[in-house]
């Protein structure tokens, strides 16, 4: 009889929480760029590779976990006989080490083989290396927020809910590279909301969860699927925002409904309050 999925999820998130202080402690000594690039062609820091090693070793050894996959590795790795697959962005926003700005770890837990869509997602979560070390977990339609400075999950909010009134917007890319529809959205939104963009999806989305608003890394003229990876960033963060009462979109549908074709496939990402995301979709559609 396969191990109960809830017990596997408990152990995955408890193990990641226990590892978080060690990942944070490893950062000061690994700020330099390695001479390697990740499968998406981005320069890898020593910190990226080390966090990936730590997480693969810790989560790959859990009874019930069959596959470990990472933004840092070309293909998924068989780590056991279970049918639970883990897809991880070990250090999202690691370029923020240099300016000492927030970054984090994103994890998606899927049932079955990879690549997988939101239909196969069992749970997702992120660790945020900010002034305080925190961890959000989305399971069974609900988001909890915890402090994990000592490696234990100390819940401080057991029902994270995006505020009804949007306050901040956050967007990736550069004006000349935005599609006409997205530029039209930003022109409208800039009249009302505060720009909060820090270059790390985990921290920027957590601002939207905290203050209400929208986070976008849109389709670009030079990259029709934008920059963020579906498996490691789009789906897990979309699930968290949707469980917190917000919506996600790739410009036309929920990111959880996007069918993965390639393992490191990118996806345009819009997350946040329903009204704002509806405006994004309308502007993009109007300028298609
Ligand atoms: P840019 C970090 O590299 C990342 O994958 C996300 O965390 C973040 O939202 C985005 O890319 C930042 O991209 O183009 O602003 O450097």
mmCIF file of C-alpha atoms and ligand atoms in Angstrom:
data_model
loop_
_atom_site.group_PDB
_atom_site.id
_atom_site.type_symbol
_atom_site.label_atom_id
_atom_site.label_comp_id
_atom_site.label_asym_id
_atom_site.label_seq_id
_atom_site.Cartn_x
_atom_site.Cartn_y
_atom_site.Cartn_z
ATOM 1 C CA UNK A 1 0.000 0.000 0.000
ATOM 2 C CA UNK A 2 1.547 3.334 -1.045
ATOM 3 C CA UNK A 3 2.268 5.777 1.753
ATOM 4 C CA UNK A 4 -0.532 8.254 2.479
ATOM 5 C CA UNK A 5 -0.096 11.384 0.298
ATOM 6 C CA UNK A 6 -0.756 13.712 3.250
ATOM 7 C CA UNK A 7 2.082 12.092 5.184
ATOM 8 C CA UNK A 8 4.405 12.556 2.190
ATOM 9 C CA UNK A 9 3.410 16.227 1.839
ATOM 10 C CA UNK A 10 3.917 16.775 5.585
ATOM 11 C CA UNK A 11 7.429 15.338 5.384
ATOM 12 C CA UNK A 12 8.309 17.315 2.221
ATOM 13 C CA UNK A 13 7.396 20.690 3.754
ATOM 14 C CA UNK A 14 8.851 19.859 7.189
ATOM 15 C CA UNK A 15 12.114 18.807 5.518
ATOM 16 C CA UNK A 16 12.244 21.981 3.416
ATOM 17 C CA UNK A 17 11.571 24.140 6.491
ATOM 18 C CA UNK A 18 14.391 22.391 8.357
ATOM 19 C CA UNK A 19 16.718 23.046 5.392
ATOM 20 C CA UNK A 20 15.823 26.742 4.983
ATOM 21 C CA UNK A 21 18.255 28.148 7.606
ATOM 22 C CA UNK A 22 21.087 26.096 6.067
ATOM 23 C CA UNK A 23 20.314 27.428 2.572
ATOM 24 C CA UNK A 24 20.245 30.995 3.919
ATOM 25 C CA UNK A 25 23.541 30.450 5.800
ATOM 26 C CA UNK A 26 25.158 29.180 2.569
ATOM 27 C CA UNK A 27 24.494 32.408 0.649
ATOM 28 C CA UNK A 28 27.272 34.748 1.901
ATOM 29 C CA UNK A 29 29.999 32.386 0.721
ATOM 30 C CA UNK A 30 28.448 31.615 -2.690
ATOM 31 C CA UNK A 31 27.739 35.036 -4.204
ATOM 32 C CA UNK A 32 29.923 34.585 -7.271
ATOM 33 C CA UNK A 33 28.840 33.473 -10.727
ATOM 34 C CA UNK A 34 29.802 29.946 -11.718
ATOM 35 C CA UNK A 35 31.125 29.273 -15.198
ATOM 36 C CA UNK A 36 27.936 27.338 -16.002
ATOM 37 C CA UNK A 37 24.461 28.212 -17.298
ATOM 38 C CA UNK A 38 21.155 26.576 -16.327
ATOM 39 C CA UNK A 39 18.976 24.744 -18.906
ATOM 40 C CA UNK A 40 17.224 28.065 -19.632
ATOM 41 C CA UNK A 41 20.558 29.571 -20.639
ATOM 42 C CA UNK A 42 20.880 31.837 -17.578
ATOM 43 C CA UNK A 43 24.202 32.233 -15.762
ATOM 44 C CA UNK A 44 24.212 30.126 -12.601
ATOM 45 C CA UNK A 45 25.553 31.360 -9.259
ATOM 46 C CA UNK A 46 27.402 28.972 -6.945
ATOM 47 C CA UNK A 47 24.479 29.511 -4.560
ATOM 48 C CA UNK A 48 22.001 28.141 -7.146
ATOM 49 C CA UNK A 49 23.968 24.914 -7.562
ATOM 50 C CA UNK A 50 24.482 24.423 -3.828
ATOM 51 C CA UNK A 51 20.825 25.013 -2.923
ATOM 52 C CA UNK A 52 19.843 22.543 -5.648
ATOM 53 C CA UNK A 53 22.223 19.891 -4.241
ATOM 54 C CA UNK A 54 20.903 20.368 -0.684
ATOM 55 C CA UNK A 55 17.243 20.197 -1.711
ATOM 56 C CA UNK A 56 17.706 17.215 -4.066
ATOM 57 C CA UNK A 57 19.499 15.243 -1.341
ATOM 58 C CA UNK A 58 16.955 16.112 1.364
ATOM 59 C CA UNK A 59 13.697 15.732 -0.594
ATOM 60 C CA UNK A 60 14.882 12.970 -2.906
ATOM 61 C CA UNK A 61 15.304 10.672 0.074
ATOM 62 C CA UNK A 62 11.682 10.922 1.254
ATOM 63 C CA UNK A 63 9.655 7.682 1.065
ATOM 64 C CA UNK A 64 7.014 8.219 -1.629
ATOM 65 C CA UNK A 65 8.981 10.748 -3.702
ATOM 66 C CA UNK A 66 9.870 9.158 -7.064
ATOM 67 C CA UNK A 67 11.193 12.094 -9.118
ATOM 68 C CA UNK A 68 13.162 15.261 -8.363
ATOM 69 C CA UNK A 69 13.347 18.011 -10.972
ATOM 70 C CA UNK A 70 14.886 21.442 -10.838
ATOM 71 C CA UNK A 71 15.209 24.601 -12.883
ATOM 72 C CA UNK A 72 18.946 23.985 -12.575
ATOM 73 C CA UNK A 73 18.951 20.519 -14.165
ATOM 74 C CA UNK A 74 18.165 19.527 -17.777
ATOM 75 C CA UNK A 75 16.032 16.484 -16.967
ATOM 76 C CA UNK A 76 14.051 15.020 -14.030
ATOM 77 C CA UNK A 77 15.969 12.533 -11.849
ATOM 78 C CA UNK A 78 14.582 9.200 -10.570
ATOM 79 C CA UNK A 79 15.104 9.262 -6.787
ATOM 80 C CA UNK A 80 12.771 6.470 -5.668
ATOM 81 C CA UNK A 81 9.796 4.275 -6.480
ATOM 82 C CA UNK A 82 7.014 6.662 -5.355
ATOM 83 C CA UNK A 83 4.557 8.427 -7.679
ATOM 84 C CA UNK A 84 5.113 11.909 -6.217
ATOM 85 C CA UNK A 85 7.272 14.270 -8.310
ATOM 86 C CA UNK A 86 8.951 17.427 -7.022
ATOM 87 C CA UNK A 87 9.745 20.385 -9.300
ATOM 88 C CA UNK A 88 11.860 23.052 -7.649
ATOM 89 C CA UNK A 89 13.344 26.454 -8.318
ATOM 90 C CA UNK A 90 16.090 26.178 -5.689
ATOM 91 C CA UNK A 91 16.974 29.862 -5.526
ATOM 92 C CA UNK A 92 14.479 32.061 -7.337
ATOM 93 C CA UNK A 93 15.871 35.553 -7.856
ATOM 94 C CA UNK A 94 19.427 34.557 -6.902
ATOM 95 C CA UNK A 95 20.786 37.585 -8.795
ATOM 96 C CA UNK A 96 19.430 39.520 -5.770
ATOM 97 C CA UNK A 97 22.295 38.168 -3.641
ATOM 98 C CA UNK A 98 24.585 40.942 -4.952
ATOM 99 C CA UNK A 99 22.318 43.846 -3.779
ATOM 100 C CA UNK A 100 21.241 41.793 -0.723
ATOM 101 C CA UNK A 101 17.593 41.910 -1.805
ATOM 102 C CA UNK A 102 15.015 39.174 -1.039
ATOM 103 C CA UNK A 103 14.896 35.860 -2.941
ATOM 104 C CA UNK A 104 13.461 32.437 -2.310
ATOM 105 C CA UNK A 105 12.866 28.759 -3.059
ATOM 106 C CA UNK A 106 9.768 27.615 -4.966
ATOM 107 C CA UNK A 107 8.502 24.030 -4.799
ATOM 108 C CA UNK A 108 5.723 22.243 -6.688
ATOM 109 C CA UNK A 109 4.600 18.740 -5.700
ATOM 110 C CA UNK A 110 2.888 16.804 -8.480
ATOM 111 C CA UNK A 111 1.257 13.359 -8.646
ATOM 112 C CA UNK A 112 2.728 11.300 -11.478
ATOM 113 C CA UNK A 113 5.325 12.010 -14.130
ATOM 114 C CA UNK A 114 6.743 15.348 -15.297
ATOM 115 C CA UNK A 115 6.118 17.604 -17.079
ATOM 116 C CA UNK A 116 2.746 18.016 -15.375
ATOM 117 C CA UNK A 117 -0.073 20.568 -15.457
ATOM 118 C CA UNK A 118 -1.934 22.204 -12.585
ATOM 119 C CA UNK A 119 -4.408 19.288 -12.633
ATOM 120 C CA UNK A 120 -1.651 17.049 -11.263
ATOM 121 C CA UNK A 121 -0.482 19.512 -8.600
ATOM 122 C CA UNK A 122 -0.893 18.187 -5.030
ATOM 123 C CA UNK A 123 0.565 21.213 -3.220
ATOM 124 C CA UNK A 124 3.059 24.051 -3.651
ATOM 125 C CA UNK A 125 5.000 26.444 -1.487
ATOM 126 C CA UNK A 126 7.808 28.930 -1.260
ATOM 127 C CA UNK A 127 10.478 29.929 1.207
ATOM 128 C CA UNK A 128 11.135 33.684 1.326
ATOM 129 C CA UNK A 129 14.640 34.774 2.387
ATOM 130 C CA UNK A 130 13.687 38.275 3.512
ATOM 131 C CA UNK A 131 14.384 40.164 6.750
ATOM 132 C CA UNK A 132 12.513 37.225 8.278
ATOM 133 C CA UNK A 133 12.719 33.626 6.962
ATOM 134 C CA UNK A 134 9.136 32.660 6.120
ATOM 135 C CA UNK A 135 7.400 29.841 4.253
ATOM 136 C CA UNK A 136 3.992 29.808 2.526
ATOM 137 C CA UNK A 137 2.334 26.472 1.794
ATOM 138 C CA UNK A 138 -0.752 25.951 -0.421
ATOM 139 C CA UNK A 139 -2.550 22.639 0.225
ATOM 140 C CA UNK A 140 -6.212 21.607 -0.108
ATOM 141 C CA UNK A 141 -7.234 25.050 -1.383
ATOM 142 C CA UNK A 142 -5.748 26.985 1.529
ATOM 143 C CA UNK A 143 -2.517 28.948 2.124
ATOM 144 C CA UNK A 144 -0.656 29.070 5.427
ATOM 145 C CA UNK A 145 2.252 31.396 6.264
ATOM 146 C CA UNK A 146 4.892 30.376 8.798
ATOM 147 C CA UNK A 147 8.142 31.652 10.289
ATOM 148 C CA UNK A 148 10.909 29.047 9.840
ATOM 149 C CA UNK A 149 13.971 30.865 11.255
ATOM 150 C CA UNK A 150 14.704 27.879 13.532
ATOM 151 C CA UNK A 151 13.804 25.280 10.893
ATOM 152 C CA UNK A 152 10.432 24.539 12.493
ATOM 153 C CA UNK A 153 7.100 25.497 10.844
ATOM 154 C CA UNK A 154 5.704 28.166 13.190
ATOM 155 C CA UNK A 155 2.359 29.155 11.556
ATOM 156 C CA UNK A 156 1.592 32.878 11.859
ATOM 157 C CA UNK A 157 -1.357 32.956 9.417
ATOM 158 C CA UNK A 158 -3.471 29.861 8.725
ATOM 159 C CA UNK A 159 -5.582 31.389 5.951
ATOM 160 C CA UNK A 160 -3.567 33.789 3.753
ATOM 161 C CA UNK A 161 -6.067 35.809 1.715
ATOM 162 C CA UNK A 162 -5.254 38.449 -0.898
ATOM 163 C CA UNK A 163 -6.775 41.814 0.141
ATOM 164 C CA UNK A 164 -9.858 42.802 -1.882
ATOM 165 C CA UNK A 165 -8.506 46.295 -2.555
ATOM 166 C CA UNK A 166 -5.413 46.215 -4.833
ATOM 167 C CA UNK A 167 -2.530 48.492 -3.804
ATOM 168 C CA UNK A 168 0.646 47.400 -5.629
ATOM 169 C CA UNK A 169 1.575 46.213 -9.098
ATOM 170 C CA UNK A 170 4.768 44.478 -10.100
ATOM 171 C CA UNK A 171 5.911 43.768 -13.638
ATOM 172 C CA UNK A 172 8.885 42.212 -15.373
ATOM 173 C CA UNK A 173 10.386 43.052 -18.716
ATOM 174 C CA UNK A 174 11.103 46.467 -20.232
ATOM 175 C CA UNK A 175 8.806 48.964 -21.924
ATOM 176 C CA UNK A 176 10.242 48.574 -25.459
ATOM 177 C CA UNK A 177 9.807 44.800 -25.200
ATOM 178 C CA UNK A 178 6.243 44.765 -23.915
ATOM 179 C CA UNK A 179 3.433 43.872 -26.262
ATOM 180 C CA UNK A 180 1.039 46.708 -27.065
ATOM 181 C CA UNK A 181 -1.642 45.147 -24.852
ATOM 182 C CA UNK A 182 0.564 44.945 -21.787
ATOM 183 C CA UNK A 183 1.875 48.489 -22.267
ATOM 184 C CA UNK A 184 -1.775 49.649 -22.434
ATOM 185 C CA UNK A 185 -2.487 47.807 -19.152
ATOM 186 C CA UNK A 186 0.503 49.396 -17.380
ATOM 187 C CA UNK A 187 -0.430 52.886 -18.633
ATOM 188 C CA UNK A 188 -3.869 52.448 -17.017
ATOM 189 C CA UNK A 189 -2.650 50.822 -13.800
ATOM 190 C CA UNK A 190 0.153 53.322 -13.157
ATOM 191 C CA UNK A 191 -2.439 56.011 -12.462
ATOM 192 C CA UNK A 192 -3.727 54.136 -9.401
ATOM 193 C CA UNK A 193 -1.244 51.684 -7.890
ATOM 194 C CA UNK A 194 2.272 51.680 -6.437
ATOM 195 C CA UNK A 195 5.022 50.008 -8.448
ATOM 196 C CA UNK A 196 6.740 47.329 -6.350
ATOM 197 C CA UNK A 197 9.197 45.320 -8.447
ATOM 198 C CA UNK A 198 12.193 43.656 -6.874
ATOM 199 C CA UNK A 199 13.351 41.143 -9.482
ATOM 200 C CA UNK A 200 12.502 38.017 -7.461
ATOM 201 C CA UNK A 201 9.119 36.467 -8.242
ATOM 202 C CA UNK A 202 8.698 34.979 -4.753
ATOM 203 C CA UNK A 203 9.155 38.363 -3.010
ATOM 204 C CA UNK A 204 7.132 40.314 -5.566
ATOM 205 C CA UNK A 205 4.206 37.872 -5.460
ATOM 206 C CA UNK A 206 4.332 37.877 -1.653
ATOM 207 C CA UNK A 207 3.862 41.679 -1.788
ATOM 208 C CA UNK A 208 0.736 41.111 -3.905
ATOM 209 C CA UNK A 209 -0.533 38.517 -1.395
ATOM 210 C CA UNK A 210 0.131 40.997 1.417
ATOM 211 C CA UNK A 211 -1.131 44.271 -0.081
ATOM 212 C CA UNK A 212 -3.338 43.202 -3.000
ATOM 213 C CA UNK A 213 -2.590 44.050 -6.617
ATOM 214 C CA UNK A 214 -0.954 42.274 -9.530
ATOM 215 C CA UNK A 215 2.321 40.660 -10.533
ATOM 216 C CA UNK A 216 3.089 40.161 -14.214
ATOM 217 C CA UNK A 217 5.970 38.851 -16.218
ATOM 218 C CA UNK A 218 4.204 39.157 -19.570
ATOM 219 C CA UNK A 219 4.707 37.868 -23.078
ATOM 220 C CA UNK A 220 7.403 40.007 -24.713
ATOM 221 C CA UNK A 221 7.867 41.007 -28.344
ATOM 222 C CA UNK A 222 11.141 39.068 -28.222
ATOM 223 C CA UNK A 223 9.750 36.104 -26.247
ATOM 224 C CA UNK A 224 6.085 35.252 -26.770
ATOM 225 C CA UNK A 225 6.072 33.039 -23.652
ATOM 226 C CA UNK A 226 7.833 35.571 -21.433
ATOM 227 C CA UNK A 227 10.618 34.499 -19.067
ATOM 228 C CA UNK A 228 9.198 32.462 -16.179
ATOM 229 C CA UNK A 229 9.103 28.664 -16.235
ATOM 230 C CA UNK A 230 5.706 26.936 -16.165
ATOM 231 C CA UNK A 231 6.731 23.897 -14.150
ATOM 232 C CA UNK A 232 8.899 25.561 -11.481
ATOM 233 C CA UNK A 233 7.447 29.103 -11.150
ATOM 234 C CA UNK A 234 4.167 29.568 -13.029
ATOM 235 C CA UNK A 235 2.097 26.632 -11.768
ATOM 236 C CA UNK A 236 3.232 26.592 -8.087
ATOM 237 C CA UNK A 237 2.847 30.364 -7.649
ATOM 238 C CA UNK A 238 -0.470 30.406 -9.547
ATOM 239 C CA UNK A 239 -1.837 27.734 -7.194
ATOM 240 C CA UNK A 240 -0.796 29.764 -4.145
ATOM 241 C CA UNK A 241 -2.421 32.967 -5.466
ATOM 242 C CA UNK A 242 -5.620 31.147 -6.519
ATOM 243 C CA UNK A 243 -5.869 29.388 -3.120
ATOM 244 C CA UNK A 244 -5.500 32.852 -1.510
ATOM 245 C CA UNK A 245 -8.517 34.114 -3.466
ATOM 246 C CA UNK A 246 -6.725 35.693 -6.414
ATOM 247 C CA UNK A 247 -6.521 34.615 -10.047
ATOM 248 C CA UNK A 248 -3.785 33.612 -12.469
ATOM 249 C CA UNK A 249 -3.568 33.994 -16.217
ATOM 250 C CA UNK A 250 -1.177 33.424 -19.091
ATOM 251 C CA UNK A 251 -3.105 36.140 -20.910
ATOM 252 C CA UNK A 252 -5.990 33.889 -21.894
ATOM 253 C CA UNK A 253 -6.525 31.120 -19.264
ATOM 254 C CA UNK A 254 -5.565 30.095 -15.727
ATOM 255 C CA UNK A 255 -1.915 29.048 -15.590
ATOM 256 C CA UNK A 256 -3.117 25.869 -13.867
ATOM 257 C CA UNK A 257 -4.867 24.913 -17.138
ATOM 258 C CA UNK A 258 -1.813 25.376 -19.372
ATOM 259 C CA UNK A 259 -0.728 22.026 -20.844
ATOM 260 C CA UNK A 260 3.036 21.522 -20.569
ATOM 261 C CA UNK A 261 4.753 20.400 -23.768
ATOM 262 C CA UNK A 262 8.398 20.847 -22.784
ATOM 263 C CA UNK A 263 10.015 20.477 -19.384
ATOM 264 C CA UNK A 264 11.571 23.974 -19.193
ATOM 265 C CA UNK A 265 8.704 25.609 -21.077
ATOM 266 C CA UNK A 266 8.169 29.304 -20.288
ATOM 267 C CA UNK A 267 4.784 30.926 -19.697
ATOM 268 C CA UNK A 268 3.491 34.527 -19.516
ATOM 269 C CA UNK A 269 2.484 35.116 -15.879
ATOM 270 C CA UNK A 270 -0.200 37.412 -14.450
ATOM 271 C CA UNK A 271 -1.177 36.880 -10.791
ATOM 272 C CA UNK A 272 -3.332 38.874 -8.384
ATOM 273 C CA UNK A 273 -6.727 40.445 -7.792
ATOM 274 C CA UNK A 274 -9.407 39.213 -10.182
ATOM 275 C CA UNK A 275 -10.439 42.702 -11.400
ATOM 276 C CA UNK A 276 -6.856 43.692 -12.239
ATOM 277 C CA UNK A 277 -6.097 40.402 -13.976
ATOM 278 C CA UNK A 278 -9.340 40.684 -15.967
ATOM 279 C CA UNK A 279 -8.085 44.109 -17.111
ATOM 280 C CA UNK A 280 -4.767 42.549 -18.170
ATOM 281 C CA UNK A 281 -6.569 39.899 -20.213
ATOM 282 C CA UNK A 282 -8.909 42.454 -21.809
ATOM 283 C CA UNK A 283 -6.042 44.773 -22.786
ATOM 284 C CA UNK A 284 -3.968 41.898 -24.190
ATOM 285 C CA UNK A 285 -6.935 40.563 -26.164
ATOM 286 C CA UNK A 286 -7.792 44.023 -27.494
ATOM 287 C CA UNK A 287 -4.294 44.438 -28.873
ATOM 288 C CA UNK A 288 -3.686 40.945 -30.189
HETATM 289 P P1 LIG B 1 14.310 40.238 -14.731
HETATM 290 C C1 LIG B 1 14.547 35.606 -11.354
HETATM 291 O O1 LIG B 1 15.626 35.453 -12.254
HETATM 292 C C2 LIG B 1 13.270 35.370 -12.130
HETATM 293 O O2 LIG B 1 13.227 34.051 -12.628
HETATM 294 C C3 LIG B 1 12.058 35.669 -11.263
HETATM 295 O O3 LIG B 1 12.253 35.378 -9.927
HETATM 296 C C4 LIG B 1 11.843 37.166 -11.474
HETATM 297 O O4 LIG B 1 10.476 37.534 -11.387
HETATM 298 C C5 LIG B 1 12.384 37.410 -12.887
HETATM 299 O O5 LIG B 1 13.217 36.287 -13.219
HETATM 300 C C6 LIG B 1 13.213 38.675 -12.953
HETATM 301 O O6 LIG B 1 13.545 38.882 -14.301
HETATM 302 O O7 LIG B 1 14.177 40.260 -16.246
HETATM 303 O O8 LIG B 1 13.595 41.394 -14.062
HETATM 304 O O9 LIG B 1 15.725 40.077 -14.241
#
